Amino acid sequence: MESAPASELFREVFGRFATGVAVVTSSGPGGSGGMTANSLCSLSLEPLLSLVCFDNQARTLPIVRETGRFAVNILSTEQEDLARVFASKIPETEKLENVAHRLEHGVPIIEGSIAWAACKLRELVAGGDHTIAIGEVVGLGLGQGQPLLWFAGRYHLWPELE
Ligand SMILES: Cc1cc2nc3c(=O)[nH]c(=O)nc-3n(C[C@H](O)[C@H](O)[C@H](O)COP(=O)(O)O)c2cc1C
């Protein structure tokens, strides 16, 4: 039987897959919340689907489960502080309270994001200690700015990698 590689190496290997940074938000009668995320992607063009992988411990997951909706807010280089807040475990209700946002299609869209997608939850798929949320895209928008990047366990600004 093959022995499993160490999880630190796993993190290091996939940490070299440079990504943008997003905040996935959701809001419902039970409250609102959001988390910094990079394990997301577009999934299908016909129909328009996207997916986000949630740690089963993420407090945003039960909100998405309850409301059946989530938004993907793609962050700009100006929003690194915001990324840190949404990656933290401060009380969930406080996360959006101090951030300028508006509701579109029933989901919180963060002001200053370089792009966003509003999604209606279609399916939750178990994946180890994570859950894959597949969403039907019901709204899209574009903002301005350059993308905040994540590589090798830290944030980077766009020109650094050029
Ligand atoms: C750059 C970055 C990317 C992250 N990506 C994810 C992700 O894709 N899925 C996830 O569940 N957590 C991810 N996290 C961790 C969550 O942001 C963190 O656990 C957060 O506290 C969850 O918030 P919540 O418990 O309020 O939902 C990421 C953190 C960082 C800094």
Tab-separated table of C-alpha atoms and ligand atoms in Angstrom:
chain	number	residue	atom	x	y	z
A	1	MET	CA	0.000	0.000	0.000
A	2	GLU	CA	1.296	3.480	-0.839
A	3	SER	CA	1.795	5.777	2.144
A	4	ALA	CA	0.130	9.200	1.939
A	5	PRO	CA	2.471	12.178	1.380
A	6	ALA	CA	2.742	14.703	4.228
A	7	SER	CA	0.029	17.332	4.343
A	8	GLU	CA	2.676	20.120	4.646
A	9	LEU	CA	4.076	19.124	1.244
A	10	PHE	CA	0.533	18.976	-0.142
A	11	ARG	CA	-0.012	22.567	1.056
A	12	GLU	CA	3.318	23.664	-0.405
A	13	VAL	CA	2.672	22.050	-3.790
A	14	PHE	CA	-0.810	23.537	-4.215
A	15	GLY	CA	0.372	26.814	-2.667
A	16	ARG	CA	2.483	27.265	-5.793
A	17	PHE	CA	-0.683	27.414	-7.864
A	18	ALA	CA	-0.959	31.222	-7.834
A	19	THR	CA	-4.527	32.464	-7.590
A	20	GLY	CA	-6.587	35.573	-7.141
A	21	VAL	CA	-8.360	36.173	-3.845
A	22	ALA	CA	-12.127	36.374	-3.352
A	23	VAL	CA	-14.555	36.910	-0.513
A	24	VAL	CA	-17.547	34.585	-0.662
A	25	THR	CA	-20.551	36.210	1.026
A	26	SER	CA	-24.061	35.208	1.945
A	27	SER	CA	-26.915	36.848	3.783
A	28	GLY	CA	-30.241	35.659	5.150
A	29	PRO	CA	-32.733	36.054	7.984
A	30	GLY	CA	-30.344	34.225	10.330
A	31	GLY	CA	-27.523	36.704	9.636
A	32	SER	CA	-24.828	37.376	7.119
A	33	GLY	CA	-21.226	36.346	6.739
A	34	GLY	CA	-18.337	35.800	4.429
A	35	MET	CA	-14.960	34.162	4.061
A	36	THR	CA	-11.803	34.769	2.096
A	37	ALA	CA	-11.443	32.037	-0.508
A	38	ASN	CA	-9.267	30.965	-3.386
A	39	SER	CA	-10.566	27.449	-4.049
A	40	LEU	CA	-13.146	28.553	-6.552
A	41	CYS	CA	-13.528	28.488	-10.285
A	42	SER	CA	-15.941	28.697	-13.173
A	43	LEU	CA	-17.454	25.268	-13.812
A	44	SER	CA	-19.834	25.352	-16.781
A	45	LEU	CA	-20.895	27.706	-19.569
A	46	GLU	CA	-24.217	26.037	-20.454
A	47	PRO	CA	-25.676	26.544	-17.917
A	48	LEU	CA	-23.461	29.135	-16.206
A	49	LEU	CA	-22.118	27.423	-13.075
A	50	SER	CA	-19.342	28.220	-10.638
A	51	LEU	CA	-18.014	26.360	-7.626
A	52	VAL	CA	-16.515	27.178	-4.248
A	53	CYS	CA	-14.886	24.696	-1.840
A	54	PHE	CA	-15.869	25.344	1.794
A	55	ASP	CA	-14.011	23.970	4.795
A	56	ASN	CA	-16.711	22.142	6.779
A	57	GLN	CA	-15.762	24.361	9.763
A	58	ALA	CA	-16.367	27.604	7.823
A	59	ARG	CA	-19.217	29.530	9.444
A	60	THR	CA	-20.217	30.856	6.037
A	61	LEU	CA	-21.204	27.349	4.880
A	62	PRO	CA	-24.364	27.002	7.055
A	63	ILE	CA	-25.458	30.485	5.916
A	64	VAL	CA	-25.111	29.408	2.270
A	65	ARG	CA	-26.936	26.166	3.055
A	66	GLU	CA	-29.778	28.116	4.708
A	67	THR	CA	-30.156	30.926	2.168
A	68	GLY	CA	-29.367	28.880	-0.938
A	69	ARG	CA	-27.331	31.763	-2.333
A	70	PHE	CA	-23.785	33.080	-2.324
A	71	ALA	CA	-21.709	35.768	-4.005
A	72	VAL	CA	-18.122	35.595	-5.189
A	73	ASN	CA	-16.402	39.001	-4.798
A	74	ILE	CA	-13.009	39.112	-6.540
A	75	LEU	CA	-10.677	41.401	-4.612
A	76	SER	CA	-8.397	44.182	-5.789
A	77	THR	CA	-4.914	45.021	-4.513
A	78	GLU	CA	-6.615	47.744	-2.408
A	79	GLN	CA	-8.538	45.100	-0.445
A	80	GLU	CA	-5.790	43.121	1.295
A	81	ASP	CA	-6.966	44.315	4.750
A	82	LEU	CA	-10.463	43.173	3.897
A	83	ALA	CA	-9.103	39.754	2.829
A	84	ARG	CA	-7.436	39.436	6.247
A	85	VAL	CA	-10.662	40.321	8.072
A	86	PHE	CA	-12.698	37.776	6.126
A	87	ALA	CA	-10.026	35.105	6.694
A	88	SER	CA	-10.316	35.668	10.463
A	89	LYS	CA	-12.688	34.261	13.058
A	90	ILE	CA	-14.041	37.575	14.366
A	91	PRO	CA	-17.791	37.259	15.061
A	92	GLU	CA	-19.451	36.441	11.754
A	93	THR	CA	-21.988	39.283	11.995
A	94	GLU	CA	-19.182	41.878	12.377
A	95	LYS	CA	-17.496	40.941	9.116
A	96	LEU	CA	-19.880	42.680	6.719
A	97	GLU	CA	-20.970	45.353	9.209
A	98	ASN	CA	-17.808	47.403	8.649
A	99	VAL	CA	-17.514	46.887	4.902
A	100	ALA	CA	-19.317	48.940	2.249
A	101	HIS	CA	-21.606	46.579	0.362
A	102	ARG	CA	-24.987	46.350	-1.322
A	103	LEU	CA	-27.428	43.506	-1.924
A	104	GLU	CA	-27.869	42.269	-5.500
A	105	HIS	CA	-29.869	39.126	-6.268
A	106	GLY	CA	-30.135	38.666	-2.494
A	107	VAL	CA	-26.374	38.431	-1.893
A	108	PRO	CA	-23.851	40.958	-0.528
A	109	ILE	CA	-21.668	42.574	-3.192
A	110	ILE	CA	-18.606	44.270	-1.714
A	111	GLU	CA	-17.834	47.777	-3.007
A	112	GLY	CA	-14.437	48.006	-4.709
A	113	SER	CA	-14.335	44.384	-5.876
A	114	ILE	CA	-12.893	44.053	-9.378
A	115	ALA	CA	-15.644	41.612	-10.388
A	116	TRP	CA	-18.477	39.656	-8.802
A	117	ALA	CA	-20.838	36.763	-9.436
A	118	ALA	CA	-24.130	36.132	-7.643
A	119	CYS	CA	-25.036	32.445	-7.440
A	120	LYS	CA	-28.060	30.365	-6.561
A	121	LEU	CA	-27.002	27.178	-4.783
A	122	ARG	CA	-27.634	24.148	-6.984
A	123	GLU	CA	-25.744	21.373	-5.226
A	124	LEU	CA	-23.520	20.609	-2.240
A	125	VAL	CA	-21.032	17.810	-2.800
A	126	ALA	CA	-18.981	16.241	0.007
A	127	GLY	CA	-15.213	16.243	-0.537
A	128	GLY	CA	-13.240	15.013	2.483
A	129	ASP	CA	-13.167	17.754	5.112
A	130	HIS	CA	-14.565	20.251	2.588
A	131	THR	CA	-17.889	20.712	0.808
A	132	ILE	CA	-18.084	21.805	-2.807
A	133	ALA	CA	-20.871	24.311	-3.393
A	134	ILE	CA	-22.012	24.452	-7.002
A	135	GLY	CA	-23.925	27.612	-7.865
A	136	GLU	CA	-25.982	28.706	-10.839
A	137	VAL	CA	-24.823	32.195	-11.817
A	138	VAL	CA	-27.760	34.630	-11.657
A	139	GLY	CA	-25.852	37.929	-11.793
A	140	LEU	CA	-22.448	39.201	-12.852
A	141	GLY	CA	-20.661	42.535	-12.605
A	142	LEU	CA	-17.323	44.198	-13.274
A	143	GLY	CA	-15.476	46.789	-11.214
A	144	GLN	CA	-12.077	48.416	-11.544
A	145	GLY	CA	-8.555	47.704	-10.398
A	146	GLN	CA	-5.877	45.058	-10.349
A	147	PRO	CA	-6.295	41.651	-8.710
A	148	LEU	CA	-4.957	40.797	-5.279
A	149	LEU	CA	-2.871	37.629	-5.610
A	150	TRP	CA	-2.130	34.662	-3.324
A	151	PHE	CA	1.035	32.604	-3.804
A	152	ALA	CA	3.173	30.449	-1.492
A	153	GLY	CA	1.155	31.318	1.597
A	154	ARG	CA	1.083	35.093	1.265
A	155	TYR	CA	-0.563	37.966	-0.515
A	156	HIS	CA	1.176	39.604	-3.494
A	157	LEU	CA	0.471	42.743	-5.431
A	158	TRP	CA	0.105	42.427	-9.174
A	159	PRO	CA	3.324	44.150	-10.416
A	160	GLU	CA	5.499	42.066	-8.047
A	161	LEU	CA	5.141	38.993	-10.250
A	162	GLU	CA	5.681	40.737	-13.573
B	1	LIG	C1	-5.927	33.346	0.619
B	1	LIG	C2	-6.894	32.500	1.406
B	1	LIG	C3	-7.714	31.604	0.748
B	1	LIG	C4	-8.632	30.816	1.453
B	1	LIG	N1	-9.428	29.961	0.746
B	1	LIG	C5	-10.366	29.241	1.388
B	1	LIG	C6	-11.271	28.429	0.660
B	1	LIG	O1	-11.234	28.356	-0.574
B	1	LIG	N2	-12.194	27.713	1.348
B	1	LIG	C7	-12.290	27.782	2.713
B	1	LIG	O2	-13.155	27.124	3.297
B	1	LIG	N3	-11.441	28.563	3.440
B	1	LIG	C8	-10.510	29.305	2.805
B	1	LIG	N4	-9.670	30.123	3.521
B	1	LIG	C9	-9.788	30.173	4.978
B	1	LIG	C10	-11.017	30.981	5.419
B	1	LIG	O3	-10.970	32.315	4.897
B	1	LIG	C11	-11.052	31.050	6.970
B	1	LIG	O4	-11.166	29.758	7.507
B	1	LIG	C12	-12.176	31.938	7.489
B	1	LIG	O5	-11.980	32.152	8.866
B	1	LIG	C13	-13.560	31.339	7.292
B	1	LIG	O6	-14.495	32.274	7.777
B	1	LIG	P1	-15.892	31.859	8.400
B	1	LIG	O7	-15.649	30.812	9.451
B	1	LIG	O8	-16.428	33.134	8.976
B	1	LIG	O9	-16.723	31.321	7.263
B	1	LIG	C14	-8.721	30.917	2.851
B	1	LIG	C15	-7.888	31.825	3.528
B	1	LIG	C16	-6.988	32.608	2.820
B	1	LIG	C17	-6.104	33.596	3.564
